[in-house]
Amino acid sequence: MIEARALDPTKVRDIAPLVLDEGGRLKVMPAAFYEGTTVEERAIFGVRHAAYGLPTLELVAWLKALIGDRPALEIGAGTGVLSDALGIIGTDNLMQQWPHIRAHYAALRQPVIAYGANVRQYDAVDAVCALKPKVVVASWVTHKYDPARHEAGGNEHGVVEEEIIRNCETYVVIGNTHVHRAKSVWSLPHTLLHPSWLYSRAHNGSREFIAVWGKYAPWRAA
């Protein structure tokens, strides 16, 4: 979860008309656009529209170079905007469609994700085992809650990321340093990058990141 800070939406510009298409779907924007926005603008937009990571043209280009000609899929694809831009399969367990989850978000007065028509319903590990990609992309995915690591939080329906790593060649995670600090896979060998063209709804003062587990060509570093 994102740590809440006091934000007054009446004093913040609404960037939705600039970043949503006519159908209300998030557009992939150049990083220069988000550079001209404030943390508060991005945070309020994200909360209002159930947007977490904000995909940029630069992120898409970087991921395409990393993937190359290898089969790839996205887990936790949500709206499917990123997987659509990459031309890869998008998968999600669609948990925000479940009645008790919808009720939870309604109580918080927050919208749920509008899942993309291109997103296939799969649990993350099941998707990787069934579809056998070489590359797995994950943006803002939550790790599975482990009672033995109660302080690390997570979600009981979250992703067992160690299983993802075991069943693919390259696992790529896009996230926020503070929000995703408690992932157990940080203990495994990985490459950590902080490119300037990453943006999200986070408003906690920490940096966005790309982390890569498994096969990675260092000349593709940001």
mmCIF file of C-alpha atoms in Angstrom:
data_model
loop_
_atom_site.group_PDB
_atom_site.id
_atom_site.type_symbol
_atom_site.label_atom_id
_atom_site.label_comp_id
_atom_site.label_asym_id
_atom_site.label_seq_id
_atom_site.Cartn_x
_atom_site.Cartn_y
_atom_site.Cartn_z
ATOM 1 C CA MET A 1 0.000 0.000 0.000
ATOM 2 C CA ILE A 2 1.065 3.574 -0.621
ATOM 3 C CA GLU A 3 1.663 5.578 2.536
ATOM 4 C CA ALA A 4 -0.995 8.280 2.632
ATOM 5 C CA ARG A 5 -0.138 11.940 2.764
ATOM 6 C CA ALA A 6 -2.566 14.825 2.960
ATOM 7 C CA LEU A 7 -3.478 15.860 -0.583
ATOM 8 C CA ASP A 8 -6.110 18.438 -1.432
ATOM 9 C CA PRO A 9 -7.492 17.570 -4.886
ATOM 10 C CA THR A 10 -9.148 20.974 -5.162
ATOM 11 C CA LYS A 11 -5.703 22.571 -5.286
ATOM 12 C CA VAL A 12 -4.138 20.150 -7.763
ATOM 13 C CA ARG A 13 -4.418 20.140 -11.555
ATOM 14 C CA ASP A 14 -6.366 17.225 -13.009
ATOM 15 C CA ILE A 15 -4.113 15.562 -15.590
ATOM 16 C CA ALA A 16 -6.721 12.957 -16.594
ATOM 17 C CA PRO A 17 -7.790 14.759 -19.809
ATOM 18 C CA LEU A 18 -4.157 14.681 -20.918
ATOM 19 C CA VAL A 19 -3.323 11.050 -20.162
ATOM 20 C CA LEU A 20 -6.580 9.181 -20.840
ATOM 21 C CA ASP A 21 -7.798 8.382 -24.344
ATOM 22 C CA GLU A 22 -11.391 8.828 -25.509
ATOM 23 C CA GLY A 23 -12.295 5.468 -23.999
ATOM 24 C CA GLY A 24 -10.854 6.405 -20.620
ATOM 25 C CA ARG A 25 -7.798 4.179 -21.016
ATOM 26 C CA LEU A 26 -4.366 5.301 -19.860
ATOM 27 C CA LYS A 27 -2.084 6.365 -22.702
ATOM 28 C CA VAL A 28 1.622 5.628 -22.937
ATOM 29 C CA MET A 29 3.162 9.080 -22.635
ATOM 30 C CA PRO A 30 6.640 10.461 -23.278
ATOM 31 C CA ALA A 31 8.588 10.869 -20.049
ATOM 32 C CA ALA A 32 8.860 14.581 -20.808
ATOM 33 C CA PHE A 33 5.137 14.894 -20.147
ATOM 34 C CA TYR A 34 5.371 13.475 -16.615
ATOM 35 C CA GLU A 35 8.496 15.536 -15.989
ATOM 36 C CA GLY A 36 6.176 18.526 -16.318
ATOM 37 C CA THR A 37 3.761 17.202 -13.685
ATOM 38 C CA THR A 38 3.941 17.245 -9.902
ATOM 39 C CA VAL A 39 4.024 14.338 -7.474
ATOM 40 C CA GLU A 40 0.629 15.471 -6.195
ATOM 41 C CA GLU A 41 -0.894 15.520 -9.679
ATOM 42 C CA ARG A 42 0.317 12.003 -10.397
ATOM 43 C CA ALA A 43 -0.794 10.707 -6.995
ATOM 44 C CA ILE A 44 -4.322 12.095 -7.216
ATOM 45 C CA PHE A 45 -4.703 10.892 -10.791
ATOM 46 C CA GLY A 46 -3.546 7.421 -9.752
ATOM 47 C CA VAL A 47 -5.987 7.168 -6.868
ATOM 48 C CA ARG A 48 -8.917 8.478 -8.916
ATOM 49 C CA HIS A 49 -8.290 6.134 -11.832
ATOM 50 C CA ALA A 50 -6.792 3.024 -10.169
ATOM 51 C CA ALA A 51 -3.471 3.662 -11.925
ATOM 52 C CA TYR A 52 -0.226 2.613 -10.255
ATOM 53 C CA GLY A 53 2.732 2.609 -12.637
ATOM 54 C CA LEU A 54 2.493 5.294 -15.346
ATOM 55 C CA PRO A 55 3.984 3.806 -18.537
ATOM 56 C CA THR A 56 6.232 5.946 -20.696
ATOM 57 C CA LEU A 57 7.462 5.572 -24.258
ATOM 58 C CA GLU A 58 10.971 5.233 -22.884
ATOM 59 C CA LEU A 59 9.986 2.361 -20.596
ATOM 60 C CA VAL A 60 8.305 0.552 -23.473
ATOM 61 C CA ALA A 61 11.377 0.995 -25.692
ATOM 62 C CA TRP A 62 13.692 -0.264 -22.928
ATOM 63 C CA LEU A 63 11.559 -3.334 -22.268
ATOM 64 C CA LYS A 64 11.298 -4.132 -25.983
ATOM 65 C CA ALA A 65 15.090 -4.049 -26.233
ATOM 66 C CA LEU A 66 15.419 -6.309 -23.198
ATOM 67 C CA ILE A 67 12.847 -8.794 -24.477
ATOM 68 C CA GLY A 68 14.186 -8.890 -28.023
ATOM 69 C CA ASP A 69 12.739 -11.852 -29.906
ATOM 70 C CA ARG A 70 12.105 -13.920 -26.783
ATOM 71 C CA PRO A 71 8.544 -14.960 -25.845
ATOM 72 C CA ALA A 72 7.298 -12.756 -23.022
ATOM 73 C CA LEU A 73 4.251 -12.057 -20.908
ATOM 74 C CA GLU A 74 3.149 -9.599 -18.255
ATOM 75 C CA ILE A 75 1.764 -10.739 -14.904
ATOM 76 C CA GLY A 76 -0.488 -8.465 -12.866
ATOM 77 C CA ALA A 77 -1.238 -6.714 -16.145
ATOM 78 C CA GLY A 78 -4.295 -4.834 -14.886
ATOM 79 C CA THR A 79 -5.527 -2.517 -17.618
ATOM 80 C CA GLY A 80 -3.266 -4.252 -20.125
ATOM 81 C CA VAL A 81 -1.819 -0.952 -21.331
ATOM 82 C CA LEU A 82 1.817 -1.984 -20.891
ATOM 83 C CA SER A 83 1.467 -5.480 -22.356
ATOM 84 C CA ASP A 84 -0.498 -4.007 -25.265
ATOM 85 C CA ALA A 85 2.258 -1.477 -25.961
ATOM 86 C CA LEU A 86 4.868 -4.250 -25.796
ATOM 87 C CA GLY A 87 2.887 -6.605 -28.024
ATOM 88 C CA ILE A 88 3.035 -9.389 -25.426
ATOM 89 C CA ILE A 89 0.467 -11.464 -23.543
ATOM 90 C CA GLY A 90 -1.042 -9.782 -20.490
ATOM 91 C CA THR A 91 -2.285 -11.893 -17.566
ATOM 92 C CA ASP A 92 -3.915 -11.106 -14.221
ATOM 93 C CA ASN A 93 -5.945 -12.951 -11.598
ATOM 94 C CA LEU A 94 -8.565 -10.175 -11.936
ATOM 95 C CA MET A 95 -8.981 -10.083 -8.168
ATOM 96 C CA GLN A 96 -10.408 -6.571 -8.159
ATOM 97 C CA GLN A 97 -13.500 -8.017 -9.846
ATOM 98 C CA TRP A 98 -14.164 -10.268 -6.847
ATOM 99 C CA PRO A 99 -17.182 -9.010 -4.839
ATOM 100 C CA HIS A 100 -15.420 -8.761 -1.469
ATOM 101 C CA ILE A 101 -12.482 -6.920 -3.019
ATOM 102 C CA ARG A 102 -14.819 -4.516 -4.820
ATOM 103 C CA ALA A 103 -16.605 -3.905 -1.515
ATOM 104 C CA HIS A 104 -13.278 -3.165 0.171
ATOM 105 C CA TYR A 105 -12.358 -0.538 -2.422
ATOM 106 C CA ALA A 106 -15.863 0.918 -2.305
ATOM 107 C CA ALA A 107 -15.462 1.373 1.455
ATOM 108 C CA LEU A 108 -12.225 3.245 0.747
ATOM 109 C CA ARG A 109 -14.043 5.303 -1.919
ATOM 110 C CA GLN A 110 -11.479 4.217 -4.478
ATOM 111 C CA PRO A 111 -12.137 2.755 -7.934
ATOM 112 C CA VAL A 112 -11.074 -0.728 -8.917
ATOM 113 C CA ILE A 113 -8.943 -1.527 -11.942
ATOM 114 C CA ALA A 114 -10.725 -1.638 -15.287
ATOM 115 C CA TYR A 115 -9.112 -4.788 -16.669
ATOM 116 C CA GLY A 116 -8.139 -4.683 -20.321
ATOM 117 C CA ALA A 117 -9.913 -6.815 -22.909
ATOM 118 C CA ASN A 118 -6.461 -8.106 -23.895
ATOM 119 C CA VAL A 119 -5.746 -9.438 -20.381
ATOM 120 C CA ARG A 120 -6.137 -13.178 -19.813
ATOM 121 C CA GLN A 121 -7.285 -14.489 -16.436
ATOM 122 C CA TYR A 122 -4.454 -16.445 -14.838
ATOM 123 C CA ASP A 123 -2.776 -16.664 -11.485
ATOM 124 C CA ALA A 124 0.767 -15.385 -12.049
ATOM 125 C CA VAL A 125 2.625 -18.651 -11.414
ATOM 126 C CA ASP A 126 0.033 -20.635 -13.378
ATOM 127 C CA ALA A 127 0.459 -18.250 -16.321
ATOM 128 C CA VAL A 128 4.218 -18.686 -16.379
ATOM 129 C CA CYS A 129 4.043 -22.471 -16.063
ATOM 130 C CA ALA A 130 1.328 -22.814 -18.717
ATOM 131 C CA LEU A 131 2.552 -20.284 -21.285
ATOM 132 C CA LYS A 132 6.294 -20.801 -20.726
ATOM 133 C CA PRO A 133 7.660 -17.329 -21.504
ATOM 134 C CA LYS A 134 11.365 -16.584 -21.439
ATOM 135 C CA VAL A 135 10.732 -13.070 -20.083
ATOM 136 C CA VAL A 136 8.187 -12.069 -17.434
ATOM 137 C CA VAL A 137 7.331 -8.402 -16.897
ATOM 138 C CA ALA A 138 5.636 -7.168 -13.721
ATOM 139 C CA SER A 139 4.710 -3.577 -12.925
ATOM 140 C CA TRP A 140 3.684 -2.794 -9.368
ATOM 141 C CA VAL A 141 2.880 -6.390 -8.399
ATOM 142 C CA THR A 142 2.396 -7.273 -4.739
ATOM 143 C CA HIS A 143 4.225 -10.241 -3.256
ATOM 144 C CA LYS A 144 2.297 -13.030 -1.573
ATOM 145 C CA TYR A 145 1.728 -12.614 2.155
ATOM 146 C CA ASP A 146 3.774 -15.026 4.254
ATOM 147 C CA PRO A 147 2.760 -15.418 7.934
ATOM 148 C CA ALA A 148 6.404 -16.139 8.743
ATOM 149 C CA ARG A 149 7.239 -12.644 7.435
ATOM 150 C CA HIS A 150 4.213 -10.831 8.823
ATOM 151 C CA GLU A 151 6.056 -7.517 9.027
ATOM 152 C CA ALA A 152 6.662 -7.654 5.246
ATOM 153 C CA GLY A 153 2.964 -7.356 4.502
ATOM 154 C CA GLY A 154 1.823 -8.431 1.052
ATOM 155 C CA ASN A 155 -1.419 -9.909 -0.227
ATOM 156 C CA GLU A 156 -2.768 -13.410 0.385
ATOM 157 C CA HIS A 157 -3.459 -13.564 -3.359
ATOM 158 C CA GLY A 158 -0.119 -11.989 -4.268
ATOM 159 C CA VAL A 159 2.715 -13.388 -6.351
ATOM 160 C CA VAL A 160 5.248 -15.980 -5.180
ATOM 161 C CA GLU A 161 8.031 -14.274 -7.084
ATOM 162 C CA GLU A 162 10.625 -16.946 -6.358
ATOM 163 C CA GLU A 163 8.484 -19.313 -8.443
ATOM 164 C CA ILE A 164 8.379 -16.799 -11.285
ATOM 165 C CA ILE A 165 12.173 -16.540 -11.247
ATOM 166 C CA ARG A 166 12.547 -20.336 -11.221
ATOM 167 C CA ASN A 167 10.317 -20.722 -14.261
ATOM 168 C CA CYS A 168 11.605 -18.076 -16.666
ATOM 169 C CA GLU A 169 14.852 -16.740 -18.067
ATOM 170 C CA THR A 170 14.422 -13.080 -17.073
ATOM 171 C CA TYR A 171 12.070 -11.524 -14.525
ATOM 172 C CA VAL A 172 11.650 -7.738 -14.722
ATOM 173 C CA VAL A 173 9.876 -5.725 -12.028
ATOM 174 C CA ILE A 174 8.965 -2.044 -12.246
ATOM 175 C CA GLY A 175 8.084 -0.475 -8.917
ATOM 176 C CA ASN A 176 8.726 2.055 -6.172
ATOM 177 C CA THR A 177 11.586 1.710 -3.697
ATOM 178 C CA HIS A 178 9.501 2.315 -0.580
ATOM 179 C CA VAL A 179 6.265 0.657 -1.644
ATOM 180 C CA HIS A 180 8.021 -2.543 -2.747
ATOM 181 C CA ARG A 181 10.808 -2.598 -0.159
ATOM 182 C CA ALA A 182 9.665 -5.818 1.569
ATOM 183 C CA LYS A 183 9.801 -8.254 -1.357
ATOM 184 C CA SER A 184 11.592 -11.439 -0.333
ATOM 185 C CA VAL A 185 13.260 -11.689 -3.759
ATOM 186 C CA TRP A 186 15.515 -8.754 -2.919
ATOM 187 C CA SER A 187 17.712 -11.370 -1.220
ATOM 188 C CA LEU A 188 18.337 -13.065 -4.589
ATOM 189 C CA PRO A 189 20.945 -11.804 -7.096
ATOM 190 C CA HIS A 190 19.511 -9.023 -9.242
ATOM 191 C CA THR A 191 20.320 -5.839 -11.136
ATOM 192 C CA LEU A 192 18.742 -2.624 -9.856
ATOM 193 C CA LEU A 193 18.257 0.448 -12.055
ATOM 194 C CA HIS A 194 16.796 3.900 -11.426
ATOM 195 C CA PRO A 195 16.167 5.442 -14.861
ATOM 196 C CA SER A 196 14.862 9.000 -14.965
ATOM 197 C CA TRP A 197 11.921 8.053 -17.190
ATOM 198 C CA LEU A 198 9.987 6.019 -14.609
ATOM 199 C CA TYR A 199 6.869 7.513 -13.029
ATOM 200 C CA SER A 200 4.074 6.280 -10.774
ATOM 201 C CA ARG A 201 1.384 7.359 -8.333
ATOM 202 C CA ALA A 202 3.741 7.042 -5.349
ATOM 203 C CA HIS A 203 4.160 10.155 -3.227
ATOM 204 C CA ASN A 204 6.541 8.960 -0.535
ATOM 205 C CA GLY A 205 9.749 10.632 -1.705
ATOM 206 C CA SER A 206 11.525 7.430 -2.790
ATOM 207 C CA ARG A 207 12.744 6.522 -6.272
ATOM 208 C CA GLU A 208 11.106 4.380 -8.921
ATOM 209 C CA PHE A 209 13.097 1.331 -10.019
ATOM 210 C CA ILE A 210 13.519 -1.449 -12.540
ATOM 211 C CA ALA A 211 14.868 -4.692 -11.073
ATOM 212 C CA VAL A 212 15.983 -7.647 -13.181
ATOM 213 C CA TRP A 213 16.474 -11.212 -11.983
ATOM 214 C CA GLY A 214 18.088 -13.798 -14.248
ATOM 215 C CA LYS A 215 19.532 -13.267 -17.717
ATOM 216 C CA TYR A 216 20.266 -9.605 -18.412
ATOM 217 C CA ALA A 217 22.484 -7.854 -20.958
ATOM 218 C CA PRO A 218 24.213 -4.982 -19.099
ATOM 219 C CA TRP A 219 24.532 -2.864 -22.245
ATOM 220 C CA ARG A 220 20.771 -2.384 -22.030
ATOM 221 C CA ALA A 221 21.124 -0.589 -18.700
ATOM 222 C CA ALA A 222 19.421 2.785 -18.422
#
